Amino acid sequence: MKMILVRRFRVLILMAFLAACALHLVLDLLPKLERSAARPSGEPGCSCAQPAAEAAAPGWAQARGRPGGELAAAASAAGDAGWPNKHTLRILQDFSSDPSSNLTSHSLEKLHPAAEPAEGAPPGQEPGAPRPPDPAHRPLLPDSGPRGPVPPPGLSRDGSLLARLFQHPLYQAPIPPLTEGDVLFNVNSDIRFNPKAATGENPDWPHEGPEDGFLPTGEAAVDSYPNWLKFHIGINRYELYSRHNPAVEALLRDLGTQKITSVGRQTREQETPPDFFYFSDYERHNAEIAAFHLDRILDFRRVPPVAGRLVNMTKEIRDVTRDKKLWRTFFISPANNICFYGECSYYCSTEHALCGKPDQIEGSLAAFLPDLSLAKRKTWRNPWRRSYHKRKKAEWEVDPDYCEEVKQTPPYDSSHRILDVMDMTIFDFLMGNMDRHHYETFEKFGNETFIIHLDNGRGFGKHSHDELSILVPLQQCCRIRRSTYLRLQLLAKEEHRLSLLMAESLRADRVAPVLFQPHLEALDRRLRIVLRAVRDCVEKDGLHSVVEDDLGPEHRAAAGR
């Protein structure tokens, strides 16, 4: 009798296993059947065979569907191994609604250089070169060409220094025409984004536009997409967002009301202690906010949108978190305030806790970049990285000819990357940020693309001190873009003074005033130091050797190729 019961139990387990397998097969085939049924009669179906190289790629092959829709994309035979050239809006929805997704750059101080992934390129094609267009797929938001002098949203034409600045011809220069290889996401329109599915799955995402987000043609109206999606699909080879993209202003408003990703520690007037090493400094939420506004005023547009907000640590973090490890780090301090310290590599202990008053605290929210499984990023070691040692110095600190070695090393030997590093150097010097040990680029665009200015929380630490060592790359290489040089000269003029522009730009943030007044005044002082360094280079090497003309028609034609 006992043996019979054991056999029946085994048979029952086997049947349950077979039923589960059958259910998984049905769920796997359902999207393909739906897509085939939706096609007009006589139109061939989609053959979505996945190449072996794509299947072996980390991240993308492991991408998982969510209730909002199934993954459906195939890499072109000429595409990079593991890179999905053809995306659907539903794929972006799947990953962006996953709380464990959209990981941005973390501290990479201990990353070994050998860990940097190698770039791929189609056979017979240089890395970064645009791919031939695929007529079946198109950029969702194509660039409409040169625009007129329209001020950014929220800025009036009268009485606004920012509006007048952005109407200046230096802020109207168009980027080269975008091909399919120049946009981060080439959207496959046979499966479309469903705004209702997104808001149903995550009701915290704001929904703008008409109730019915689909046009009579079957395509969703662009205005119905969430602002984070508009931001993601607007990324291209030349910019993280366009100058007059209304989704950026709307996204900043969204960030003031959505879930928390990070909080800061210091008050506005508190400077970094003079005995602190740069790698011991605190991360500041207001520095992340100010860095975004400074980057936009400089017209780099390489910092993801960041906004500040007042956070209720009890209701908006502790009571809603699903992370048990984070939840366990909450405690009540002797002053009867709610505190937590989280889990991280540095400064996560009760001695470095974040405490509210009693549970209110300022924070900053940054817009996530697209998930790494959809838009891989390559991490590069900054050639002018500091030693991160209390006694040792880096090579660039003792070798005045260090830049000559850098310029003989790819990708600094043949691309515009060295000019991007100079832009980043100026950006960091204006903020006083010494913590630029690594930087990132989007892998799809190869070497011919911009540097993403991530991780700016250690800026704006000392308003009374100008850290001249940050400017060493500019002084050693004596190279700068003409557009950057002209904008710096413009921002040094009284009618476009950088400190006043920053004050106006930051005034709209929810935690204004974002910067202590001496930090704003330090921007003007440091800007004069940068211009003096460029003038010294011009006197030494000549204007044409120092200033790279990136505004002429010849340069734009070359960039377009």
Coordinates of C-alpha atoms in Angstrom, one line a residue:
M1 CA 0.0 0.0 0.0
K2 CA 2.8 2.3 0.9
M3 CA 4.6 1.7 -2.5
I4 CA 1.4 2.5 -4.4
L5 CA 1.0 5.8 -2.6
V6 CA 4.6 6.7 -3.4
R7 CA 4.2 5.9 -7.1
R8 CA 1.0 7.9 -7.3
F9 CA 2.8 10.9 -5.6
R10 CA 5.6 10.6 -8.2
V11 CA 3.1 10.5 -11.0
L12 CA 1.4 13.6 -9.6
I13 CA 4.7 15.5 -9.4
L14 CA 5.5 14.5 -13.0
M15 CA 2.1 15.7 -14.3
A16 CA 2.5 19.0 -12.5
F17 CA 5.9 19.5 -14.1
L18 CA 4.6 18.7 -17.6
A19 CA 1.7 21.1 -17.1
A20 CA 4.1 23.8 -16.0
C21 CA 6.3 23.2 -19.1
A22 CA 3.2 23.4 -21.4
L23 CA 2.1 26.6 -19.7
H24 CA 5.5 28.2 -20.3
L25 CA 5.5 27.2 -24.0
V26 CA 2.0 28.7 -24.5
L27 CA 3.1 32.0 -22.8
D28 CA 6.2 32.0 -25.0
L29 CA 4.3 31.5 -28.2
L30 CA 1.4 33.9 -27.4
P31 CA 3.1 37.2 -28.4
K32 CA 4.2 35.7 -31.7
L33 CA 0.7 34.5 -32.5
E34 CA -0.8 37.9 -31.6
R35 CA 1.7 39.6 -33.8
S36 CA 1.0 37.3 -36.7
A37 CA -2.7 37.7 -36.3
A38 CA -2.3 41.5 -36.3
R39 CA -0.5 41.5 -39.7
P40 CA -2.5 42.2 -42.9
S41 CA -3.3 39.1 -45.0
G42 CA -0.5 38.3 -47.4
E43 CA 2.2 40.1 -45.4
P44 CA 5.1 37.8 -44.4
G45 CA 5.5 37.1 -40.7
C46 CA 8.5 38.3 -38.7
S47 CA 11.3 35.8 -38.5
C48 CA 12.9 36.6 -35.2
A49 CA 15.7 34.1 -35.0
Q50 CA 18.2 35.2 -32.5
P51 CA 21.8 35.1 -33.6
A52 CA 24.2 33.0 -31.4
A53 CA 26.3 36.0 -30.6
E54 CA 23.2 37.8 -29.2
A55 CA 22.2 34.8 -27.3
A56 CA 25.6 34.7 -25.6
A57 CA 25.6 38.4 -24.8
P58 CA 25.3 39.0 -21.0
G59 CA 22.2 41.0 -19.9
W60 CA 20.3 41.1 -23.2
A61 CA 19.8 37.3 -23.4
Q62 CA 18.7 37.3 -19.8
A63 CA 16.1 40.1 -20.3
R64 CA 12.8 39.0 -19.0
G65 CA 9.3 40.0 -19.9
R66 CA 6.9 41.5 -17.5
P67 CA 3.1 41.7 -17.4
G68 CA 3.1 44.9 -19.4
G69 CA 4.4 43.1 -22.5
E70 CA 6.8 40.5 -23.9
L71 CA 10.2 41.2 -25.2
A72 CA 10.4 41.1 -29.0
A73 CA 13.5 42.2 -30.8
A74 CA 16.2 40.7 -33.0
A75 CA 19.7 42.0 -33.7
S76 CA 20.6 42.8 -37.3
A77 CA 23.1 40.4 -38.9
A78 CA 25.5 43.4 -39.3
G79 CA 25.1 44.7 -35.8
D80 CA 27.4 44.4 -32.9
A81 CA 27.4 41.1 -31.0
G82 CA 24.9 41.2 -28.3
W83 CA 23.4 44.6 -29.2
P84 CA 19.7 44.8 -30.0
N85 CA 19.4 47.2 -32.9
K86 CA 15.6 47.0 -33.1
H87 CA 13.7 47.9 -30.0
T88 CA 10.0 48.2 -29.1
L89 CA 8.6 50.8 -26.8
R90 CA 7.3 47.9 -24.7
I91 CA 10.8 46.7 -24.1
L92 CA 11.7 50.1 -22.6
Q93 CA 8.5 49.9 -20.5
D94 CA 9.4 46.5 -19.2
F95 CA 12.9 47.5 -18.0
S96 CA 12.1 51.0 -16.8
S97 CA 9.2 49.8 -14.6
D98 CA 11.5 47.2 -12.9
P99 CA 12.7 48.6 -9.5
S100 CA 15.9 46.5 -9.8
S101 CA 16.6 47.9 -13.3
N102 CA 18.0 51.2 -14.6
L103 CA 21.2 51.0 -12.6
T104 CA 23.2 54.2 -13.0
S105 CA 26.9 54.6 -12.4
H106 CA 28.2 53.6 -9.0
S107 CA 31.6 54.2 -7.4
L108 CA 34.3 52.5 -9.5
E109 CA 37.3 53.3 -7.5
K110 CA 38.3 49.6 -7.2
L111 CA 37.5 48.7 -10.8
H112 CA 40.4 47.0 -12.5
P113 CA 41.2 48.4 -16.0
A114 CA 41.0 44.9 -17.4
A115 CA 37.4 44.8 -16.5
E116 CA 36.5 47.3 -19.2
P117 CA 34.6 45.6 -22.0
A118 CA 35.9 45.6 -25.6
E119 CA 34.0 47.4 -28.3
G120 CA 32.6 45.6 -31.3
A121 CA 32.0 46.8 -34.8
P122 CA 30.5 45.3 -37.9
P123 CA 33.1 43.7 -40.3
G124 CA 34.8 46.3 -42.4
Q125 CA 33.4 49.2 -40.5
E126 CA 35.1 51.6 -38.1
P127 CA 33.9 51.6 -34.5
G128 CA 31.4 54.4 -34.1
A129 CA 30.6 54.7 -37.8
P130 CA 26.9 55.0 -38.6
R131 CA 25.2 51.8 -39.8
P132 CA 23.2 51.8 -43.1
P133 CA 19.6 52.7 -42.4
D134 CA 17.0 50.0 -42.1
P135 CA 13.8 51.1 -43.8
A136 CA 11.7 48.9 -41.6
H137 CA 12.7 50.7 -38.4
R138 CA 13.0 54.4 -37.7
P139 CA 14.0 56.7 -34.8
L140 CA 10.9 57.5 -32.8
L141 CA 11.7 61.2 -32.4
P142 CA 13.8 62.2 -35.4
D143 CA 15.6 65.5 -35.3
S144 CA 13.7 68.1 -37.2
G145 CA 16.8 70.0 -38.2
P146 CA 17.8 73.6 -37.2
R147 CA 15.4 75.3 -34.8
G148 CA 14.6 78.9 -34.4
P149 CA 15.5 80.9 -31.3
V150 CA 12.9 79.3 -29.0
P151 CA 13.6 79.7 -25.2
P152 CA 13.4 76.5 -23.1
P153 CA 10.0 75.7 -21.5
G154 CA 9.2 77.7 -18.4
L155 CA 11.4 80.7 -19.3
S156 CA 9.8 83.9 -20.4
R157 CA 11.3 86.0 -23.2
D158 CA 11.2 89.2 -21.1
G159 CA 13.4 89.6 -18.1
S160 CA 14.9 86.1 -18.2
L161 CA 18.7 85.9 -18.4
L162 CA 18.4 82.2 -19.3
A163 CA 16.0 82.9 -22.1
R164 CA 18.3 85.5 -23.6
L165 CA 21.3 83.2 -23.3
F166 CA 19.5 80.3 -25.0
Q167 CA 18.5 82.6 -27.9
H168 CA 22.2 83.4 -28.5
P169 CA 23.5 81.9 -31.8
L170 CA 26.1 79.8 -29.9
Y171 CA 23.1 77.9 -28.4
Q172 CA 21.4 77.5 -31.8
A173 CA 24.1 75.5 -33.7
P174 CA 22.4 72.3 -35.0
I175 CA 23.8 68.8 -34.5
P176 CA 24.5 66.8 -37.6
P177 CA 21.5 65.0 -39.2
L178 CA 20.7 61.8 -37.3
T179 CA 20.9 58.4 -39.0
E180 CA 19.6 55.2 -37.6
G181 CA 23.1 54.5 -36.2
D182 CA 23.1 57.9 -34.4
V183 CA 20.1 57.2 -32.1
L184 CA 20.3 55.1 -29.0
F185 CA 16.9 53.3 -29.7
N186 CA 15.6 52.4 -33.1
V187 CA 12.0 51.8 -32.3
N188 CA 10.2 48.8 -33.9
S189 CA 6.6 50.0 -34.4
D190 CA 5.0 46.6 -34.8
I191 CA 4.6 46.4 -31.0
R192 CA 3.8 49.7 -29.5
F193 CA 4.0 51.2 -26.0
N194 CA 0.8 51.0 -24.1
P195 CA 0.5 54.0 -21.6
K196 CA -2.4 52.3 -19.8
A197 CA -0.3 49.2 -19.2
A198 CA 2.5 51.3 -17.8
T199 CA 0.4 53.3 -15.4
G200 CA -1.6 50.2 -14.5
E201 CA 1.6 48.3 -13.6
N202 CA 3.2 51.3 -11.9
P203 CA 0.6 53.9 -10.9
D204 CA 3.3 56.3 -9.6
W205 CA 4.4 57.2 -13.2
P206 CA 2.5 60.3 -14.3
H207 CA 0.4 60.1 -17.4
E208 CA 0.0 63.1 -19.7
G209 CA -2.0 63.6 -22.8
P210 CA -5.4 62.3 -23.9
E211 CA -7.1 59.4 -22.2
D212 CA -6.8 57.4 -25.4
G213 CA -3.1 57.4 -26.2
F214 CA -3.4 55.8 -29.7
L215 CA -3.9 57.5 -33.0
P216 CA -6.3 56.1 -35.6
T217 CA -3.3 54.7 -37.5
G218 CA -2.6 52.4 -34.5
E219 CA 0.5 54.2 -33.3
A220 CA 0.6 55.8 -29.8
A221 CA 0.7 59.6 -29.7
V222 CA 4.1 60.8 -28.6
D223 CA 2.5 63.2 -26.1
S224 CA 1.0 60.2 -24.3
Y225 CA 4.4 58.7 -23.4
P226 CA 5.7 59.2 -19.9
N227 CA 8.4 61.8 -19.6
W228 CA 11.1 59.3 -18.7
L229 CA 10.4 57.4 -22.0
K230 CA 10.6 60.7 -24.0
F231 CA 14.0 61.3 -22.3
H232 CA 15.3 57.8 -23.1
I233 CA 14.2 57.8 -26.8
G234 CA 15.7 61.3 -27.3
I235 CA 19.3 60.2 -26.5
N236 CA 21.6 60.2 -29.6
R237 CA 25.3 60.1 -30.5
Y238 CA 25.7 63.9 -29.9
E239 CA 23.6 64.7 -26.8
L240 CA 21.8 63.2 -23.8
Y241 CA 18.9 65.5 -24.5
S242 CA 18.2 68.3 -27.0
R243 CA 18.3 72.0 -26.1
H244 CA 14.6 72.6 -26.3
N245 CA 13.1 69.2 -25.4
P246 CA 10.0 70.0 -23.3
A247 CA 10.2 66.5 -21.7
V248 CA 13.2 67.5 -19.7
E249 CA 11.4 70.3 -17.8
A250 CA 8.4 68.0 -17.4
L251 CA 10.7 65.2 -16.1
L252 CA 12.2 67.6 -13.5
R253 CA 8.7 68.2 -12.2
D254 CA 8.1 64.5 -12.1
L255 CA 11.3 63.9 -10.1
G256 CA 9.9 66.1 -7.4
T257 CA 7.0 63.8 -6.7
Q258 CA 8.3 60.3 -7.4
K259 CA 10.1 57.6 -5.4
I260 CA 13.5 58.3 -3.8
T261 CA 16.8 57.0 -5.0
S262 CA 19.4 59.0 -2.9
V263 CA 19.6 61.6 -0.2
G264 CA 22.4 64.0 0.8
R265 CA 24.1 64.9 4.1
Q266 CA 25.2 68.5 4.3
T267 CA 23.8 72.0 4.8
R268 CA 24.3 74.7 2.2
E269 CA 26.9 76.8 4.0
Q270 CA 29.0 73.8 5.3
E271 CA 32.3 73.5 3.5
T272 CA 34.4 70.4 3.2
P273 CA 36.7 70.3 6.2
P274 CA 40.3 71.4 5.2
D275 CA 41.9 68.2 6.5
F276 CA 39.6 65.9 4.4
F277 CA 41.0 64.1 1.5
Y278 CA 39.0 64.3 -1.7
F279 CA 38.1 60.6 -1.5
S280 CA 36.8 61.2 2.1
D281 CA 34.4 64.0 1.2
Y282 CA 30.7 63.7 1.5
E283 CA 28.2 63.2 -1.3
R284 CA 25.9 66.2 -1.6
H285 CA 22.4 66.1 -3.0
N286 CA 22.5 69.8 -3.8
A287 CA 25.8 69.3 -5.8
E288 CA 24.0 66.8 -8.0
I289 CA 21.2 69.3 -8.7
A290 CA 23.5 72.2 -9.4
A291 CA 25.7 70.0 -11.7
F292 CA 22.8 69.4 -14.0
H293 CA 21.9 73.1 -14.2
L294 CA 25.6 74.0 -14.8
D295 CA 26.0 71.4 -17.5
R296 CA 22.9 72.7 -19.3
I297 CA 24.1 76.3 -19.1
L298 CA 27.5 75.3 -20.6
D299 CA 25.5 73.5 -23.4
F300 CA 27.2 70.2 -22.8
R301 CA 23.9 68.4 -21.9
R302 CA 25.7 65.4 -20.6
V303 CA 24.2 65.2 -17.1
P304 CA 20.9 63.3 -16.6
P305 CA 18.1 65.5 -15.2
V306 CA 18.2 65.9 -11.4
A307 CA 15.7 67.6 -9.1
G308 CA 15.4 68.1 -5.4
R309 CA 12.6 67.5 -3.1
L310 CA 11.6 67.2 0.6
V311 CA 11.3 63.6 1.7
N312 CA 9.3 62.0 4.4
M313 CA 11.7 59.3 5.5
T314 CA 8.9 57.3 7.3
K315 CA 6.1 57.4 4.7
E316 CA 8.2 57.6 1.5
I317 CA 11.1 55.3 2.3
R318 CA 10.7 53.1 5.3
D319 CA 7.1 52.2 4.9
V320 CA 7.2 51.5 1.2
T321 CA 10.6 49.8 0.8
R322 CA 10.7 46.1 -0.1
D323 CA 14.4 45.9 0.7
K324 CA 14.6 44.2 4.0
K325 CA 18.3 45.1 4.4
L326 CA 17.5 48.8 3.9
W327 CA 14.5 48.6 6.3
R328 CA 16.7 47.1 9.0
T329 CA 19.0 50.1 9.0
F330 CA 16.3 52.5 10.2
F331 CA 16.5 53.6 13.8
I332 CA 15.4 56.4 16.2
S333 CA 18.3 58.6 17.3
P334 CA 18.8 60.0 20.9
A335 CA 17.4 63.3 19.6
N336 CA 14.2 61.4 18.7
N337 CA 14.8 61.7 14.9
I338 CA 14.2 59.0 12.3
C339 CA 17.6 57.9 10.8
F340 CA 18.9 55.3 8.4
Y341 CA 22.2 54.4 6.9
G342 CA 21.5 51.8 4.2
E343 CA 24.1 49.4 2.7
C344 CA 27.0 50.5 0.6
S345 CA 30.8 50.3 0.3
Y346 CA 31.5 53.6 2.0
Y347 CA 30.1 55.5 5.0
C348 CA 27.1 53.2 5.7
S349 CA 27.0 52.9 9.4
T350 CA 25.3 54.4 12.4
E351 CA 28.1 57.0 12.6
H352 CA 27.3 58.2 9.1
A353 CA 23.5 57.9 9.3
L354 CA 21.0 60.2 7.5
C355 CA 18.6 61.7 10.0
G356 CA 15.5 63.7 9.5
K357 CA 13.9 66.4 11.6
P358 CA 12.1 64.4 12.9
D359 CA 11.6 62.5 9.7
Q360 CA 11.8 65.2 7.0
I361 CA 15.0 65.4 5.0
E362 CA 16.0 67.0 1.7
G363 CA 17.0 64.7 -1.2
S364 CA 17.7 64.7 -4.9
L365 CA 16.3 62.4 -7.6
A366 CA 18.2 61.7 -10.8
A367 CA 16.5 60.4 -13.9
F368 CA 17.8 56.9 -14.6
L369 CA 19.6 56.1 -17.8
P370 CA 18.2 53.3 -19.9
D371 CA 18.9 49.8 -18.5
L372 CA 22.3 48.3 -19.2
S373 CA 20.7 45.3 -20.9
L374 CA 19.1 47.6 -23.5
A375 CA 21.8 50.3 -23.8
K376 CA 25.2 49.1 -22.7
R377 CA 27.7 51.6 -21.4
K378 CA 31.4 51.3 -21.5
T379 CA 33.4 52.4 -18.5
W380 CA 36.7 54.2 -19.1
R381 CA 39.5 55.0 -16.6
N382 CA 40.1 58.7 -16.5
P383 CA 43.7 59.3 -17.8
W384 CA 44.0 62.1 -15.1
R385 CA 42.6 59.9 -12.4
R386 CA 44.0 60.7 -8.9
S387 CA 46.0 58.1 -7.0
Y388 CA 43.4 57.8 -4.2
H389 CA 46.3 57.4 -1.8
K390 CA 47.2 59.6 1.2
R391 CA 50.9 59.8 0.1
K392 CA 51.4 58.6 -3.5
K393 CA 50.9 60.9 -6.5
A394 CA 49.6 60.0 -9.9
E395 CA 51.8 60.0 -12.9
W396 CA 50.3 63.2 -14.4
E397 CA 51.1 65.0 -11.2
V398 CA 54.9 64.5 -11.6
D399 CA 55.2 64.3 -15.4
P400 CA 54.6 67.7 -17.2
D401 CA 54.6 65.9 -20.6
Y402 CA 52.0 63.3 -19.5
C403 CA 49.4 64.6 -22.1
E404 CA 51.7 63.6 -25.0
E405 CA 51.6 60.0 -23.8
V406 CA 47.8 60.1 -23.5
K407 CA 47.4 61.5 -27.0
Q408 CA 49.3 58.5 -28.4
T409 CA 46.9 56.0 -26.7
P410 CA 43.5 55.0 -28.2
P411 CA 40.9 56.5 -28.2
Y412 CA 42.6 59.8 -27.5
D413 CA 44.9 59.5 -30.6
S414 CA 42.3 59.8 -33.4
S415 CA 38.9 60.9 -32.0
H416 CA 37.5 63.9 -30.3
R417 CA 37.7 62.2 -27.0
I418 CA 40.5 64.4 -25.7
L419 CA 38.3 67.4 -26.4
D420 CA 35.5 65.8 -24.4
V421 CA 37.9 65.3 -21.5
M422 CA 38.8 69.0 -21.7
D423 CA 35.1 69.9 -21.5
M424 CA 34.8 67.5 -18.5
T425 CA 37.9 69.1 -16.9
I426 CA 36.4 72.6 -17.1
F427 CA 33.0 71.4 -15.8
D428 CA 34.8 69.7 -12.8
F429 CA 36.9 72.8 -12.1
L430 CA 34.0 75.1 -12.0
M431 CA 32.3 72.8 -9.4
G432 CA 35.5 72.0 -7.5
N433 CA 35.0 68.2 -8.2
M434 CA 38.2 66.2 -7.7
D435 CA 36.5 62.8 -7.8
R436 CA 36.4 62.0 -11.5
H437 CA 38.1 58.6 -11.5
H438 CA 36.1 57.0 -14.3
Y439 CA 33.6 58.1 -16.9
E440 CA 31.1 56.3 -19.2
T441 CA 30.0 56.4 -22.8
F442 CA 27.2 54.5 -24.7
E443 CA 28.8 51.5 -26.2
K444 CA 26.6 51.6 -29.3
F445 CA 28.2 54.8 -30.6
G446 CA 31.8 53.5 -30.3
N447 CA 34.4 56.2 -29.7
E448 CA 32.7 59.0 -31.6
T449 CA 30.3 60.1 -28.9
F450 CA 30.1 62.3 -25.8
I451 CA 31.2 61.5 -22.2
I452 CA 28.3 61.1 -19.8
H453 CA 28.9 63.4 -16.7
L454 CA 27.7 61.1 -13.9
D455 CA 28.4 61.1 -10.2
N456 CA 28.8 64.8 -9.3
G457 CA 28.0 64.7 -5.6
R458 CA 31.4 65.7 -4.5
G459 CA 31.3 69.0 -6.3
F460 CA 30.6 72.4 -4.6
G461 CA 32.4 71.5 -1.5
K462 CA 34.7 74.5 -1.0
H463 CA 33.7 77.9 -2.2
S464 CA 36.7 79.6 -0.6
H465 CA 39.3 77.4 -2.4
D466 CA 40.0 76.9 -6.2
E467 CA 41.6 73.5 -6.7
L468 CA 44.0 74.3 -9.5
S469 CA 45.1 70.7 -9.9
I470 CA 41.7 69.9 -11.5
L471 CA 42.8 72.1 -14.5
V472 CA 46.0 70.2 -15.1
P473 CA 44.6 68.3 -18.2
L474 CA 43.8 71.6 -19.9
Q475 CA 47.1 73.1 -19.0
Q476 CA 49.1 70.1 -20.2
C477 CA 47.2 69.4 -23.4
C478 CA 46.3 73.0 -24.3
R479 CA 43.3 71.9 -26.4
I480 CA 39.7 73.2 -26.3
R481 CA 36.7 73.2 -28.6
R482 CA 36.0 76.6 -30.2
S483 CA 32.3 76.3 -29.2
T484 CA 33.3 75.7 -25.6
Y485 CA 35.8 78.6 -25.6
L486 CA 33.3 81.0 -27.1
R487 CA 30.6 80.0 -24.6
L488 CA 33.0 80.5 -21.7
Q489 CA 33.8 84.0 -23.0
L490 CA 30.1 84.7 -23.3
L491 CA 29.4 83.6 -19.7
A492 CA 32.2 85.8 -18.5
K493 CA 30.4 88.9 -19.8
E494 CA 28.3 91.0 -17.4
E495 CA 25.1 90.5 -19.3
H496 CA 25.4 86.7 -19.3
R497 CA 27.2 86.3 -15.9
L498 CA 27.4 82.6 -15.0
S499 CA 26.5 83.1 -11.3
L500 CA 23.3 85.0 -12.2
L501 CA 22.3 82.4 -14.8
M502 CA 22.9 79.6 -12.3
A503 CA 20.9 81.5 -9.6
E504 CA 17.9 81.9 -12.0
S505 CA 18.1 78.3 -13.2
L506 CA 18.2 76.9 -9.7
R507 CA 15.4 79.1 -8.4
A508 CA 12.8 76.8 -9.9
D509 CA 13.9 73.7 -8.0
R510 CA 11.8 72.6 -5.0
V511 CA 14.7 72.8 -2.5
A512 CA 15.8 76.3 -3.6
P513 CA 18.1 78.0 -2.7
V514 CA 20.2 75.0 -4.0
L515 CA 23.7 76.7 -3.6
F516 CA 25.0 79.0 -0.9
Q517 CA 25.8 82.5 -2.4
P518 CA 29.6 82.1 -2.1
H519 CA 29.4 79.0 -4.3
L520 CA 27.7 81.1 -7.0
E521 CA 30.3 83.8 -6.7
A522 CA 33.1 81.2 -6.9
L523 CA 31.8 80.1 -10.4
D524 CA 32.6 83.6 -11.8
R525 CA 36.0 83.5 -10.2
R526 CA 36.9 80.1 -11.5
L527 CA 35.6 80.9 -15.0
R528 CA 38.1 83.7 -15.2
I529 CA 40.9 81.2 -14.2
V530 CA 39.8 78.9 -17.0
L531 CA 39.9 81.7 -19.6
R532 CA 43.3 82.8 -18.3
A533 CA 44.6 79.2 -18.7
V534 CA 43.4 79.1 -22.3
R535 CA 45.0 82.5 -23.0
D536 CA 48.3 81.2 -21.7
C537 CA 48.1 78.2 -24.0
V538 CA 47.3 80.4 -27.0
E539 CA 50.3 82.6 -26.2
K540 CA 52.5 79.6 -26.0
D541 CA 51.2 77.4 -28.9
G542 CA 49.1 79.7 -31.1
L543 CA 45.4 80.0 -31.5
H544 CA 45.0 77.3 -34.3
S545 CA 47.0 74.7 -32.3
V546 CA 44.9 75.2 -29.2
V547 CA 41.4 75.9 -30.4
E548 CA 39.7 73.1 -32.4
D549 CA 37.1 74.7 -34.8
D550 CA 33.9 72.6 -34.3
L551 CA 31.6 75.2 -35.7
G552 CA 32.6 75.4 -39.3
P553 CA 30.8 73.6 -42.1
E554 CA 33.7 71.3 -42.8
H555 CA 33.7 69.9 -39.2
R556 CA 29.9 69.4 -39.3
A557 CA 30.2 67.5 -42.5
A558 CA 32.9 65.3 -41.1
A559 CA 30.9 64.7 -38.0
G560 CA 27.9 63.7 -40.1
R561 CA 29.9 61.1 -41.9

